[in-house]
mmCIF file of C-alpha atoms and ligand atoms in Angstrom:
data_model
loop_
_atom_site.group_PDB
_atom_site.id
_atom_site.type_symbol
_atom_site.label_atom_id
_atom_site.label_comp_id
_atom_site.label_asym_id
_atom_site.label_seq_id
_atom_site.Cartn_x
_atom_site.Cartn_y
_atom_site.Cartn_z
ATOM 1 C CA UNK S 1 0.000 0.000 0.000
ATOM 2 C CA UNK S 2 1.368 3.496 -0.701
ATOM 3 C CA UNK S 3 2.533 5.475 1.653
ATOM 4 C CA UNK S 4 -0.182 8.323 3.056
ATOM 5 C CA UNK S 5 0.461 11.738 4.331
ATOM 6 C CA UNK S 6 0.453 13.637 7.278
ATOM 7 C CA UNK S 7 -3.009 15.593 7.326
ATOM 8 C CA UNK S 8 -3.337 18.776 9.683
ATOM 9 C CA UNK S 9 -6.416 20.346 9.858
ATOM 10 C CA UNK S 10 -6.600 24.015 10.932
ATOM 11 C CA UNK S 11 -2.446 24.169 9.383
ATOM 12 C CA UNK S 12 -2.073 26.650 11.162
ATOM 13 C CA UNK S 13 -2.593 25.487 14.888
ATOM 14 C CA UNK S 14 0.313 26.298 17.384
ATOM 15 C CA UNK S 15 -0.157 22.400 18.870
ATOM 16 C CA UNK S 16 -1.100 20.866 15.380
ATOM 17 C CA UNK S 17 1.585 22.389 14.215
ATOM 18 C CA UNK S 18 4.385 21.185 16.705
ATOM 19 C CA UNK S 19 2.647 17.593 16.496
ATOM 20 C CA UNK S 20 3.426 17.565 12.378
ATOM 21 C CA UNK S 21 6.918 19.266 13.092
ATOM 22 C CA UNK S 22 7.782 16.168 15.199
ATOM 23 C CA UNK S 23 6.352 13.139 13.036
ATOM 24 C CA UNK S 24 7.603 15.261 9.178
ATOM 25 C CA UNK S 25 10.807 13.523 8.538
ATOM 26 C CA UNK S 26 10.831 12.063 5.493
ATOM 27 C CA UNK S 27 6.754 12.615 4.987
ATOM 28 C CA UNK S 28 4.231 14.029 2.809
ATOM 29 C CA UNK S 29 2.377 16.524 4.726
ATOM 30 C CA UNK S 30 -0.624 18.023 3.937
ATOM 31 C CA UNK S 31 -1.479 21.689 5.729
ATOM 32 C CA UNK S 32 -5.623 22.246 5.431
ATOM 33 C CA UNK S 33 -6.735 25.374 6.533
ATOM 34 C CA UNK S 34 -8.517 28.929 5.883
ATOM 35 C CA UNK S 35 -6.527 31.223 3.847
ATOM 36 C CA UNK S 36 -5.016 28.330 2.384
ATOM 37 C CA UNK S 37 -2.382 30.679 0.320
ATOM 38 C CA UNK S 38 -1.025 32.471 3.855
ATOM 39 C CA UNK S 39 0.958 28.988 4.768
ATOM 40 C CA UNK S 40 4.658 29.827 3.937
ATOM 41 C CA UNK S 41 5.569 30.321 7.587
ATOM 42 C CA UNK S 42 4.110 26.887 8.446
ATOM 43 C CA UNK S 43 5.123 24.817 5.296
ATOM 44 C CA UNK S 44 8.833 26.752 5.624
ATOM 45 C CA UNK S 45 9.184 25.312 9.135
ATOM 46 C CA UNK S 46 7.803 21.601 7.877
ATOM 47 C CA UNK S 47 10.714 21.711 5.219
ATOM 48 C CA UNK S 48 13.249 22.401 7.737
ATOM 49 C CA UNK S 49 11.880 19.202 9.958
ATOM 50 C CA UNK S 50 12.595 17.648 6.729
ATOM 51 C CA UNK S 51 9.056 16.778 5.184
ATOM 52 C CA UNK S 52 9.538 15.146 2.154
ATOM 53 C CA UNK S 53 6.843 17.522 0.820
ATOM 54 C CA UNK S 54 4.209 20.112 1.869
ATOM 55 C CA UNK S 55 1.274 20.837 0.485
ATOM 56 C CA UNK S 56 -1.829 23.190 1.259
ATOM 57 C CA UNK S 57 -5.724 22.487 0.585
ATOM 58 C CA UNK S 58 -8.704 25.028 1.569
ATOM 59 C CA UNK S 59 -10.759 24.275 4.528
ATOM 60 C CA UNK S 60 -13.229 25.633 6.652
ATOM 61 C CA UNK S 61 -14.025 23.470 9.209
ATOM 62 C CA UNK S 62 -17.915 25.567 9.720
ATOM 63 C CA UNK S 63 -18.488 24.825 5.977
ATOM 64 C CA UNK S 64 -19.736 21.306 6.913
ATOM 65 C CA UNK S 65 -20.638 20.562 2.967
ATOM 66 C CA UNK S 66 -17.242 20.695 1.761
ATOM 67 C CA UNK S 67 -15.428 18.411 3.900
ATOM 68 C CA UNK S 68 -16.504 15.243 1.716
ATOM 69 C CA UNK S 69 -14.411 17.088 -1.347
ATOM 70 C CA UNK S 70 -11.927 18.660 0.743
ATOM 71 C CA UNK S 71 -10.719 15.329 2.391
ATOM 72 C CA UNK S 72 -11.039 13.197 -0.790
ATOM 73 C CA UNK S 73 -8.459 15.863 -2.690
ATOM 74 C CA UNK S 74 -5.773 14.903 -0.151
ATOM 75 C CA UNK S 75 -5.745 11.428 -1.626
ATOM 76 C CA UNK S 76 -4.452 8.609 1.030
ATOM 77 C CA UNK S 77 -3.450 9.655 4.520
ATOM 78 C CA UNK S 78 -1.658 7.958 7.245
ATOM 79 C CA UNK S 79 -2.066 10.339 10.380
ATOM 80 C CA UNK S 80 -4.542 13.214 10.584
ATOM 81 C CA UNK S 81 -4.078 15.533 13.230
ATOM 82 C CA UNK S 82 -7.384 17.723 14.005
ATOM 83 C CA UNK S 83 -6.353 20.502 15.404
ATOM 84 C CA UNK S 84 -8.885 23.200 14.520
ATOM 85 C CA UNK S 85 -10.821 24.874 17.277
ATOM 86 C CA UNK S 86 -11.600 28.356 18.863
ATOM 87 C CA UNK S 87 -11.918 29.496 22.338
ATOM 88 C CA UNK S 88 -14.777 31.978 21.642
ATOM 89 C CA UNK S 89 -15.694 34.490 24.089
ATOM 90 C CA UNK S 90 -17.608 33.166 27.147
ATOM 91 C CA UNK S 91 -18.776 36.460 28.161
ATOM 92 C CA UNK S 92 -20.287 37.425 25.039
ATOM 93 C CA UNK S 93 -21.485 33.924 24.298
ATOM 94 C CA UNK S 94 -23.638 33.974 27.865
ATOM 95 C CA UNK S 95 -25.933 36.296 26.058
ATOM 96 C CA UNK S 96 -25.713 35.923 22.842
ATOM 97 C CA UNK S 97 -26.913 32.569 21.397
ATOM 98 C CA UNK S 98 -25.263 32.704 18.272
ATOM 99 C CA UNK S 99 -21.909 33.288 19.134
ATOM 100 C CA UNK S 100 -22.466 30.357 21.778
ATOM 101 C CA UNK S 101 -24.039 28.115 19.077
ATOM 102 C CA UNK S 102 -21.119 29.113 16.948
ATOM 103 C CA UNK S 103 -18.177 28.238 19.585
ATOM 104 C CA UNK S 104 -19.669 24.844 19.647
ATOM 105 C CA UNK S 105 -20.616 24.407 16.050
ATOM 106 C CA UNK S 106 -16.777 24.504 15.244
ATOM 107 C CA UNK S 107 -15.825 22.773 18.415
ATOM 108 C CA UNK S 108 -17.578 19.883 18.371
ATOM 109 C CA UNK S 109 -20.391 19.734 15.784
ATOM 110 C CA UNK S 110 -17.719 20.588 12.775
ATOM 111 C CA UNK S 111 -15.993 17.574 14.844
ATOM 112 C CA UNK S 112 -18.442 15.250 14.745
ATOM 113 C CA UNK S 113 -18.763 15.044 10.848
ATOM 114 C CA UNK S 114 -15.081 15.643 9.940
ATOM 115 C CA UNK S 115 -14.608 12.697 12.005
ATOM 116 C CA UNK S 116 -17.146 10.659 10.732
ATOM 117 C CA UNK S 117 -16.234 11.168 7.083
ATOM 118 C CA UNK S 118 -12.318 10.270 8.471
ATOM 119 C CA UNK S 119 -13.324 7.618 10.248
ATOM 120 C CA UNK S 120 -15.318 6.108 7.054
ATOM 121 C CA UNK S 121 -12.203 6.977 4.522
ATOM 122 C CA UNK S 122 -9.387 5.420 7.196
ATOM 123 C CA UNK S 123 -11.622 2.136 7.711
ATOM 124 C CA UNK S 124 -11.809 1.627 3.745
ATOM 125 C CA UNK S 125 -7.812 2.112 3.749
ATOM 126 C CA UNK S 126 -7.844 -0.426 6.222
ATOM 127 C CA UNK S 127 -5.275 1.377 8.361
ATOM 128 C CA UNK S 128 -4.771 5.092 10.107
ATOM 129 C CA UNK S 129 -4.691 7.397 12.698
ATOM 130 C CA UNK S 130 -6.382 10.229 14.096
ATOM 131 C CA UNK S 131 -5.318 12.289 16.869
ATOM 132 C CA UNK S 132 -8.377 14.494 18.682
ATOM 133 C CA UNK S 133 -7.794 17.383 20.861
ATOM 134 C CA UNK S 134 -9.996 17.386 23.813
ATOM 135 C CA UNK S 135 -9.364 19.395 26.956
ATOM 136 C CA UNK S 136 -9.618 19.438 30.977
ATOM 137 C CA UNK S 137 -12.424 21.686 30.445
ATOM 138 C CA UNK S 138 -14.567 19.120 28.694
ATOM 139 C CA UNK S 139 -13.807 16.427 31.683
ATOM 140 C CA UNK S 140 -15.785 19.150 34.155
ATOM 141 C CA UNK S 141 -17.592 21.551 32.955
ATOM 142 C CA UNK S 142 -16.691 24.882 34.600
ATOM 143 C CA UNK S 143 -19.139 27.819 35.285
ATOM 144 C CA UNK S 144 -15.806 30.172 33.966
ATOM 145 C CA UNK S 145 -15.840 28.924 30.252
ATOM 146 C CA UNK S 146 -19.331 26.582 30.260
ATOM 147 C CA UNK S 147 -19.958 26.950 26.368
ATOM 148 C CA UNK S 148 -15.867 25.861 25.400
ATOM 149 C CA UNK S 149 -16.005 23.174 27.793
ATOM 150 C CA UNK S 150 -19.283 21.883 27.308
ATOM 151 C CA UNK S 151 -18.598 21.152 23.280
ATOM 152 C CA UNK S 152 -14.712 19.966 24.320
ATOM 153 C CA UNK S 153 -17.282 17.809 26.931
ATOM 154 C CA UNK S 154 -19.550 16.474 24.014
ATOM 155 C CA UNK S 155 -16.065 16.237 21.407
ATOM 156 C CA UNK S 156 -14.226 13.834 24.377
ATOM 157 C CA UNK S 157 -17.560 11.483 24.608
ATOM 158 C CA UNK S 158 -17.908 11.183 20.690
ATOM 159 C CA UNK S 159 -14.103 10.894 19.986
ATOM 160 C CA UNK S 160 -13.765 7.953 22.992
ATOM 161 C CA UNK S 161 -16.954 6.652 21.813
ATOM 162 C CA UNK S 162 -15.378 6.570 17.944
ATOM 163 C CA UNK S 163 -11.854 5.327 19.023
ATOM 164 C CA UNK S 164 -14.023 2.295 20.427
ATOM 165 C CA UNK S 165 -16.010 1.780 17.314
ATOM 166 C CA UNK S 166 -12.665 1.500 15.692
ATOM 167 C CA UNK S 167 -11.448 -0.906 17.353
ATOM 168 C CA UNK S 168 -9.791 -3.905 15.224
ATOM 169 C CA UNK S 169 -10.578 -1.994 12.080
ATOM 170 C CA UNK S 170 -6.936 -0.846 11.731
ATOM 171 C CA UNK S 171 -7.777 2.328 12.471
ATOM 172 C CA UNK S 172 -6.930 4.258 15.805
ATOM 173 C CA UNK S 173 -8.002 7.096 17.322
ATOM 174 C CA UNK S 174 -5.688 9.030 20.213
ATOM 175 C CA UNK S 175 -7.030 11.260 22.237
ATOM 176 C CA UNK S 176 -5.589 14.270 23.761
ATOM 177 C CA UNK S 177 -6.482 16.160 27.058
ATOM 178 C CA UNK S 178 -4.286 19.311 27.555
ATOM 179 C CA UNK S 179 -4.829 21.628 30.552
ATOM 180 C CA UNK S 180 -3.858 24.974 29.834
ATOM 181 C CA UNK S 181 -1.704 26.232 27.193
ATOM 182 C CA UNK S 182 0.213 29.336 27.263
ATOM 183 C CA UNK S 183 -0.252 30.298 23.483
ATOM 184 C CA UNK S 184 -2.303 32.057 20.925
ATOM 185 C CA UNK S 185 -5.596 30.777 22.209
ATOM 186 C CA UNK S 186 -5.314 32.116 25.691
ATOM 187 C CA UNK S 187 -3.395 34.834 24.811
ATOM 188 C CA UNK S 188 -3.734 37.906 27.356
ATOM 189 C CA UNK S 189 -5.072 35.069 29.970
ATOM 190 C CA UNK S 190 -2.690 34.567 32.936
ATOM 191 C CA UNK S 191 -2.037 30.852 32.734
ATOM 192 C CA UNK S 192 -3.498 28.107 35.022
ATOM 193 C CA UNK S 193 -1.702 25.961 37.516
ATOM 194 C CA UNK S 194 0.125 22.980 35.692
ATOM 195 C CA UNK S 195 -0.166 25.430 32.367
ATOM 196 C CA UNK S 196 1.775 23.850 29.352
ATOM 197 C CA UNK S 197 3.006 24.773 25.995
ATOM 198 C CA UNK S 198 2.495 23.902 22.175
ATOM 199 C CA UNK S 199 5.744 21.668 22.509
ATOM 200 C CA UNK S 200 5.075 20.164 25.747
ATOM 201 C CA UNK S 201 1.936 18.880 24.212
ATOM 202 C CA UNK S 202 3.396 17.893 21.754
ATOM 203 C CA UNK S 203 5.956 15.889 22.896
ATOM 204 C CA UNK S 204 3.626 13.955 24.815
ATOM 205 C CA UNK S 205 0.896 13.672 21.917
ATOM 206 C CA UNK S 206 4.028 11.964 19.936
ATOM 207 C CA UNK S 207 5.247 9.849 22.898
ATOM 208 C CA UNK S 208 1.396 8.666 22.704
ATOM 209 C CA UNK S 209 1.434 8.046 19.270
ATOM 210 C CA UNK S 210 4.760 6.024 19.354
ATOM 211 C CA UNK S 211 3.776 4.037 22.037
ATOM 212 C CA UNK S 212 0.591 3.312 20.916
ATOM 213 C CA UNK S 213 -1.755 4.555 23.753
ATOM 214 C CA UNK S 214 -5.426 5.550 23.445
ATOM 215 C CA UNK S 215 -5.577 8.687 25.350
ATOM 216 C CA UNK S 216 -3.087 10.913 27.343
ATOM 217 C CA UNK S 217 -2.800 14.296 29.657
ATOM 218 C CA UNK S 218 -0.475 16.814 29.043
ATOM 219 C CA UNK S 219 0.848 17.407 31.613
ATOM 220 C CA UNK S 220 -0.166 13.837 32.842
ATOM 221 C CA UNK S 221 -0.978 14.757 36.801
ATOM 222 C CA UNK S 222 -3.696 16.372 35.262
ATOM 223 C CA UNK S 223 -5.415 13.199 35.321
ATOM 224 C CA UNK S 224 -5.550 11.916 38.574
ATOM 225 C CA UNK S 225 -6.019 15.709 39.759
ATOM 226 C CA UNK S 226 -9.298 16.049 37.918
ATOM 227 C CA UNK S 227 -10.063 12.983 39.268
ATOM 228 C CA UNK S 228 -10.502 14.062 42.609
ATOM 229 C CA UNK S 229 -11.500 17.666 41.392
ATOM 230 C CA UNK S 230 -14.580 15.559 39.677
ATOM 231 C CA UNK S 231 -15.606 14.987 43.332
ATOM 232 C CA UNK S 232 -15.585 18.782 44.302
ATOM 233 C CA UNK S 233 -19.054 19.873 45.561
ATOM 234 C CA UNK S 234 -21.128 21.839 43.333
ATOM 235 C CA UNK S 235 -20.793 25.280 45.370
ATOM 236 C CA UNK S 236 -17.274 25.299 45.831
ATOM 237 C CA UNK S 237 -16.838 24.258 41.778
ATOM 238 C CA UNK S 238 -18.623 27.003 40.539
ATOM 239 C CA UNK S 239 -16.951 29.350 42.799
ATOM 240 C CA UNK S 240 -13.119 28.442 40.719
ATOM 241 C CA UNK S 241 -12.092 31.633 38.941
ATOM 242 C CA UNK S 242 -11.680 29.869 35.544
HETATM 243 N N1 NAP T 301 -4.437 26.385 23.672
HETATM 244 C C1 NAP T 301 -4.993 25.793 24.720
HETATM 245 O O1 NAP T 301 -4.969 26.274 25.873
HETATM 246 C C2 NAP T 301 -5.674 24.457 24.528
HETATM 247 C C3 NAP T 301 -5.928 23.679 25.659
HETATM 248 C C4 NAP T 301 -6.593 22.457 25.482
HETATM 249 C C5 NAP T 301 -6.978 22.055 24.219
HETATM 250 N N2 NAP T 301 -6.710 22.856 23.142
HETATM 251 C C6 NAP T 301 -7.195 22.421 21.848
HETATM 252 O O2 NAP T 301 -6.105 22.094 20.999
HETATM 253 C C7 NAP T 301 -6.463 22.340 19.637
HETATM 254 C C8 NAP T 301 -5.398 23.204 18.989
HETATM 255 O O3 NAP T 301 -5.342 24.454 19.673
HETATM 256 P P1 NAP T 301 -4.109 25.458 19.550
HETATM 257 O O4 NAP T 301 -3.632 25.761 20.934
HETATM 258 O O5 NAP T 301 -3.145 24.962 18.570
HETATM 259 O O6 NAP T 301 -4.861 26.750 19.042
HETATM 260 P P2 NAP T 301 -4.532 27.759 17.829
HETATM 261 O O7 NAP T 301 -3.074 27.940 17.657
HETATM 262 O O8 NAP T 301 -5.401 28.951 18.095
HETATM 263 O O9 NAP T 301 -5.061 26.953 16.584
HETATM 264 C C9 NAP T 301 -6.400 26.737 16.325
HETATM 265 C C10 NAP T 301 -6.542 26.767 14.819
HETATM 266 O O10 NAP T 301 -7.884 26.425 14.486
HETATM 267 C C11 NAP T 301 -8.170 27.089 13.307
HETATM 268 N N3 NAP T 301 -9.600 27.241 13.096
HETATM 269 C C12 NAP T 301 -10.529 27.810 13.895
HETATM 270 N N4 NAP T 301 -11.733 27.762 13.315
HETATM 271 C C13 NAP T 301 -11.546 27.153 12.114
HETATM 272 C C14 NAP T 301 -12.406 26.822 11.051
HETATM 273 N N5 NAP T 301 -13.706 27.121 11.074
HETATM 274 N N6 NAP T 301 -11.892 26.189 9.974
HETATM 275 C C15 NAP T 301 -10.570 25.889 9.915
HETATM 276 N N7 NAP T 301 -9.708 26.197 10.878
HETATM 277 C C16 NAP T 301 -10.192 26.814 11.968
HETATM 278 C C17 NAP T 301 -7.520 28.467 13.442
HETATM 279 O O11 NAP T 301 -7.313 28.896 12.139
HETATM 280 P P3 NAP T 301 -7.073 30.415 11.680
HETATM 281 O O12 NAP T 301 -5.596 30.538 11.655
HETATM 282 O O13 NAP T 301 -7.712 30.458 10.335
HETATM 283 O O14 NAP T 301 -7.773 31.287 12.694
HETATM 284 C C18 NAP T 301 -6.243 28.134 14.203
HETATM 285 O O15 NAP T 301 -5.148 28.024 13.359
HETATM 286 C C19 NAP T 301 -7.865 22.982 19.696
HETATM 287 O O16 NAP T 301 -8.852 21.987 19.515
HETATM 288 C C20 NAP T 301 -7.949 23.497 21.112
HETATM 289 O O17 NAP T 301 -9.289 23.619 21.561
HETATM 290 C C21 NAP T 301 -6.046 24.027 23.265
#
């Protein structure tokens, strides 16, 4: 079977980025993202990592009706690494339904059938993987950014769900939970305790990927801290500044 590329979608993502800088070397990588043509930065960088090639394709992740097309102009793929997404802003999105509807439309409905059509292309090739960016604010829901961590909530359940379903089809699906990442997203936020970086993440999203794991935390305490933060009461929860 011929070799498939490296597919990042939303190119231009600080993590997604760092995640296709690290697996490049000797690879066909394919950058999808808006402004397709404003890339040079990103594909410059990929040709220094060594990529054997870098390419560009258009895609909006909101424009649900062209990811069929989009994705099936790549041609085979090996790895895709979704790493579109927006933070929105939680203030304005407490009043205003549409920006709230539109925080989770790219964050996990746009999700939801990028994935599917992925998960249906991968299958056929018999062989893949796809590597999901979920967060800590998806594993509880917090009262200081409810509508980003409610669609990272629904994004974790469909992607686990998904990585299940693909189970012994070849395919497999790894799933990332970042706390806080001091970058462009929360730019102008001061960061959160156990705050991480673009490359911290990932190293640790390639570590997963090489060792063939399912899910992981960056950093990993993360996990057995929200364990016990899951417990938290309900008055003292909603009462954490972010
Ligand atoms: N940064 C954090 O603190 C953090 C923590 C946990 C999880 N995550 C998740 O990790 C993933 C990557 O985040 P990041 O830190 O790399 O953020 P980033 O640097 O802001 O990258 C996000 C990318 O998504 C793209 N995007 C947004 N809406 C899009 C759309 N409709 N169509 C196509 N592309 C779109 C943006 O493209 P443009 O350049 O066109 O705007 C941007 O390049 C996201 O899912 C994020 O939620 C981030």
């Amino acid at each position: 079977m011929s070799e498939g590329a490296i597919l990042v979608l939303g190119g231009r993502s600080e993590i997604g980025l760092e995640v296709a800088r690290r697996v490049a070397p000797g690879r066909r990588v394919v950058l999808a993202a808006r402004r397709a043509g404003d890339l040079d930065h990103e594909r410059a960088l990929l040709l220094a990592d060594g990529a054997r090639s870098v390419t560009t394709a258009e895609f909006d992740a909101d424009d649900l009706a062209t990811h069929e097309s989009v994705l099936a102009g790549i041609g085979p793929i090996d790895t895709v690494i979704v790493a579109f997404g927006i933070l929105g802003d939680q203030e304005v999105a407490e009043t205003d339904p549409t920006h709230a509807v539109s925080i989770v439309h790219t964050d996990y409905v746009a999700h939801v059938h990028v994935l599917t059509i992925l998960a249906n292309m991968l299958r056929r090739r018999g062989t893949g993987t796809i590597v999901v960016f979920s967060s800590v604010a998806g594993v509880r829901v917090r009262r200081a950014n409810y509508v980003y961590g409610s669609a990272k909530a629904g994004l974790d359940g469909f992607a686990s769900g998904l990585a299940d379903a693909l189970a012994g089809s070849g395919v497999r699906l790894l799933l990332v939970r970042p706390g806080f990442v001091i970058g462009r997203m929360t730019e102008g936020m001061s960061p959160a305790p156990f705050a991480s970086t673009p490359a911290r993440v990932a190293e640790a999203t390639v570590r997963a990927l090489r060792s063939g794991r399912g899910e992981v935390w960056v950093p990993a305490v993360l996990r057995p801290l929200f364990a016990t933060l899951r417990l938290l009461p309900r008055p003292l929860w909603r009462r954490l500044p972010r």
